[in-house]
Amino acid sequence: MKTRHLTVLLMIIFLLGYIAPAVATGLWASPADFRYSLKPGESVSGEVTVRNIGKEEVSINVTKKRLLMDSVNLVYSDRGIAQWITIEGNTTFKIRPGESKKIRFTVRAPEKINYLDAAGAIVIRGVPVQNRTAGQIQIVQGVELVVPIYVGLPGPIVESLKLEDHKAPSVLLSFMPGRFTYKLRNTGTVQANMSGTIELTGITGKQRVPINGVVYPEDSYTLLETWKPGWLEFGPYTARTEIKYGRFHQTKTIETTDTIIVIPAWLIILLVLGATLWVIRKKGIEPPVSIKVERKR
């Protein structure tokens, strides 16, 4: 799964207890994200409206986080931009069905900064308020809303993306998906917008797998792509990966080359049939049913 901007609801199921009825929770937040341009020491205020669109009273907990996103993981951190965000008022409260609550926050850029782009978030978690009967245990379904805060800052533009590690399959069977994994780290001062392809060249021609993603300064990013050979692909394939990146224009390039051996399924079938016939002839096994054809005189 790929993500550029996290603007949708991320549903998390909380299982509490053993056996009992499930309780559904519904939350809605607006706006979906915030985008600011700040100078060192400058601050800006924002406001998120969260509404209970479910049928149960909900207990809310609000936190501030730095977002670390890639094609595999969504990880929260308390470093970087998370320390610039201040949530005003109570961070825990309850809202009844149909009610709304405004969450106000302030983002203050530090006096000294070493990068231009930062990605943080207001994370809103809600769990239904339970009125438990003695001896009754319930399974509770909770919800989590992530409202991203993107901040652009002035400073030197340094575009630098390093490939720390990568893995590629060495042998694949027909219709067997192969995983290409690339671990990248942004060592520059601006976000690295990535695009590119994995070009697989073999006996039967070329196949291309597109690549795209975004890495923010100081972040590590796991890029995961897959390729599944079909019936026609067989033999050695050269997998040439080209990742282009840049803040506005992808002018810098990272390249890797791997060799993959594709074993077609039809070849395995032929080998199995050939081995079976060889064993039958070697051991002189007679077929269980014989048909004899005689000419009528």
Short mmCIF file of N, CA, C and O in Angstrom, two decimals, residues 2 71-72 165-170 172 176-183 198-200 209 211 222-229 237-241 256-260:
data_model
loop_
_atom_site.label_atom_id
_atom_site.label_comp_id
_atom_site.label_asym_id
_atom_site.label_seq_id
_atom_site.Cartn_x
_atom_site.Cartn_y
_atom_site.Cartn_z
N LYS A 2 0.47 2.29 -0.96
CA LYS A 2 1.33 3.47 -0.98
C LYS A 2 0.56 4.65 -0.43
O LYS A 2 -0.62 4.78 -0.61
N SER A 71 5.88 3.00 2.51
CA SER A 71 4.94 2.10 1.85
C SER A 71 4.60 0.89 2.69
O SER A 71 3.77 0.08 2.31
N VAL A 72 5.23 0.76 3.85
CA VAL A 72 4.99 -0.38 4.73
C VAL A 72 4.46 0.05 6.09
O VAL A 72 3.54 -0.54 6.64
N ASP A 165 20.11 0.01 2.32
CA ASP A 165 20.08 -1.44 2.10
C ASP A 165 18.99 -1.76 1.10
O ASP A 165 18.02 -1.00 0.96
N HIS A 166 19.14 -2.87 0.39
CA HIS A 166 18.07 -3.33 -0.49
C HIS A 166 18.16 -4.83 -0.67
O HIS A 166 19.23 -5.43 -0.55
N LYS A 167 17.00 -5.45 -0.90
CA LYS A 167 16.91 -6.89 -1.10
C LYS A 167 16.05 -7.17 -2.32
O LYS A 167 15.04 -6.51 -2.55
N ALA A 168 16.46 -8.19 -3.08
CA ALA A 168 15.71 -8.60 -4.26
C ALA A 168 15.70 -10.12 -4.30
O ALA A 168 16.64 -10.77 -3.82
N PRO A 169 14.66 -10.73 -4.86
CA PRO A 169 14.61 -12.19 -4.95
C PRO A 169 15.67 -12.70 -5.91
O PRO A 169 16.00 -12.05 -6.91
N SER A 170 16.24 -13.89 -5.64
CA SER A 170 17.23 -14.48 -6.54
C SER A 170 16.60 -15.50 -7.47
O SER A 170 17.04 -15.67 -8.61
N LEU A 172 12.62 -17.06 -8.73
CA LEU A 172 11.16 -16.95 -8.69
C LEU A 172 10.53 -18.02 -9.55
O LEU A 172 11.09 -18.42 -10.58
N MET A 176 4.67 -16.45 -8.82
CA MET A 176 5.14 -16.28 -7.44
C MET A 176 5.63 -14.83 -7.29
O MET A 176 6.59 -14.44 -7.93
N PRO A 177 4.95 -14.01 -6.46
CA PRO A 177 5.35 -12.60 -6.33
C PRO A 177 6.71 -12.46 -5.67
O PRO A 177 6.99 -13.08 -4.64
N GLY A 178 7.57 -11.66 -6.26
CA GLY A 178 8.88 -11.37 -5.69
C GLY A 178 8.88 -9.99 -5.06
O GLY A 178 8.36 -9.04 -5.63
N ARG A 179 9.46 -9.90 -3.88
CA ARG A 179 9.49 -8.64 -3.13
C ARG A 179 10.82 -7.93 -3.32
O ARG A 179 11.88 -8.51 -3.08
N PHE A 180 10.74 -6.67 -3.71
CA PHE A 180 11.91 -5.78 -3.81
C PHE A 180 11.81 -4.77 -2.66
O PHE A 180 10.85 -4.01 -2.60
N THR A 181 12.78 -4.78 -1.77
CA THR A 181 12.75 -3.91 -0.60
C THR A 181 13.93 -2.96 -0.62
O THR A 181 15.07 -3.40 -0.80
N TYR A 182 13.66 -1.67 -0.43
CA TYR A 182 14.70 -0.65 -0.43
C TYR A 182 14.58 0.17 0.84
O TYR A 182 13.51 0.71 1.14
N LYS A 183 15.65 0.27 1.61
CA LYS A 183 15.67 1.10 2.81
C LYS A 183 16.40 2.39 2.49
O LYS A 183 17.60 2.39 2.19
N ILE A 198 11.37 -0.18 -11.69
CA ILE A 198 12.21 -1.38 -11.69
C ILE A 198 12.02 -2.00 -13.08
O ILE A 198 10.93 -2.43 -13.42
N GLU A 199 13.06 -2.00 -13.88
CA GLU A 199 12.99 -2.54 -15.25
C GLU A 199 13.59 -3.93 -15.27
O GLU A 199 14.77 -4.11 -14.98
N LEU A 200 12.77 -4.92 -15.60
CA LEU A 200 13.21 -6.31 -15.64
C LEU A 200 13.35 -6.75 -17.09
O LEU A 200 12.38 -6.75 -17.84
N VAL A 209 8.02 -2.00 -13.31
CA VAL A 209 7.26 -1.79 -12.07
C VAL A 209 7.48 -0.34 -11.64
O VAL A 209 8.61 0.06 -11.38
N ILE A 211 7.61 3.15 -9.36
CA ILE A 211 8.00 3.48 -7.99
C ILE A 211 7.60 4.92 -7.71
O ILE A 211 7.77 5.79 -8.55
N THR A 222 10.94 2.72 4.09
CA THR A 222 11.00 1.38 3.51
C THR A 222 10.11 1.34 2.28
O THR A 222 8.88 1.45 2.39
N LEU A 223 10.72 1.20 1.13
CA LEU A 223 10.00 1.12 -0.14
C LEU A 223 9.86 -0.35 -0.51
O LEU A 223 10.86 -1.07 -0.61
N LEU A 224 8.63 -0.80 -0.70
CA LEU A 224 8.36 -2.20 -1.01
C LEU A 224 7.60 -2.29 -2.32
O LEU A 224 6.53 -1.70 -2.48
N GLU A 225 8.15 -3.04 -3.28
CA GLU A 225 7.50 -3.27 -4.57
C GLU A 225 7.51 -4.77 -4.86
O GLU A 225 8.34 -5.51 -4.33
N THR A 226 6.58 -5.22 -5.69
CA THR A 226 6.50 -6.65 -6.04
C THR A 226 6.42 -6.83 -7.55
O THR A 226 5.91 -5.95 -8.27
N TRP A 227 6.91 -7.96 -8.00
CA TRP A 227 6.80 -8.35 -9.41
C TRP A 227 6.46 -9.83 -9.47
O TRP A 227 7.09 -10.65 -8.78
N LYS A 228 5.46 -10.18 -10.30
CA LYS A 228 5.02 -11.56 -10.41
C LYS A 228 5.15 -12.03 -11.86
O LYS A 228 4.41 -11.58 -12.73
N PRO A 229 6.12 -12.91 -12.15
CA PRO A 229 6.27 -13.40 -13.53
C PRO A 229 5.09 -14.27 -13.96
O PRO A 229 4.49 -14.95 -13.13
N TYR A 237 16.85 -12.88 -15.54
CA TYR A 237 16.34 -11.52 -15.72
C TYR A 237 17.24 -10.55 -14.99
O TYR A 237 17.69 -10.81 -13.87
N THR A 238 17.51 -9.43 -15.64
CA THR A 238 18.26 -8.35 -15.01
C THR A 238 17.27 -7.31 -14.50
O THR A 238 16.49 -6.76 -15.28
N ALA A 239 17.28 -7.08 -13.19
CA ALA A 239 16.38 -6.10 -12.58
C ALA A 239 17.18 -4.82 -12.30
O ALA A 239 17.99 -4.78 -11.38
N ARG A 240 16.92 -3.81 -13.08
CA ARG A 240 17.60 -2.51 -12.93
C ARG A 240 16.64 -1.52 -12.29
O ARG A 240 15.58 -1.21 -12.85
N THR A 241 16.99 -1.07 -11.09
CA THR A 241 16.14 -0.13 -10.36
C THR A 241 16.69 1.28 -10.49
O THR A 241 17.88 1.51 -10.28
N THR A 256 20.32 0.56 -8.75
CA THR A 256 20.80 -0.76 -8.32
C THR A 256 20.51 -1.76 -9.43
O THR A 256 19.60 -1.55 -10.24
N THR A 257 21.27 -2.86 -9.45
CA THR A 257 21.06 -3.91 -10.44
C THR A 257 21.12 -5.28 -9.75
O THR A 257 22.03 -5.54 -8.96
N ASP A 258 20.15 -6.12 -10.05
CA ASP A 258 20.08 -7.47 -9.49
C ASP A 258 19.78 -8.47 -10.61
O ASP A 258 19.25 -8.11 -11.66
N THR A 259 20.14 -9.73 -10.36
CA THR A 259 19.86 -10.82 -11.30
C THR A 259 18.87 -11.79 -10.67
O THR A 259 19.06 -12.24 -9.54
N ILE A 260 17.82 -12.12 -11.43
CA ILE A 260 16.77 -13.02 -10.95
C ILE A 260 16.61 -14.17 -11.93
O ILE A 260 16.55 -13.96 -13.15
#
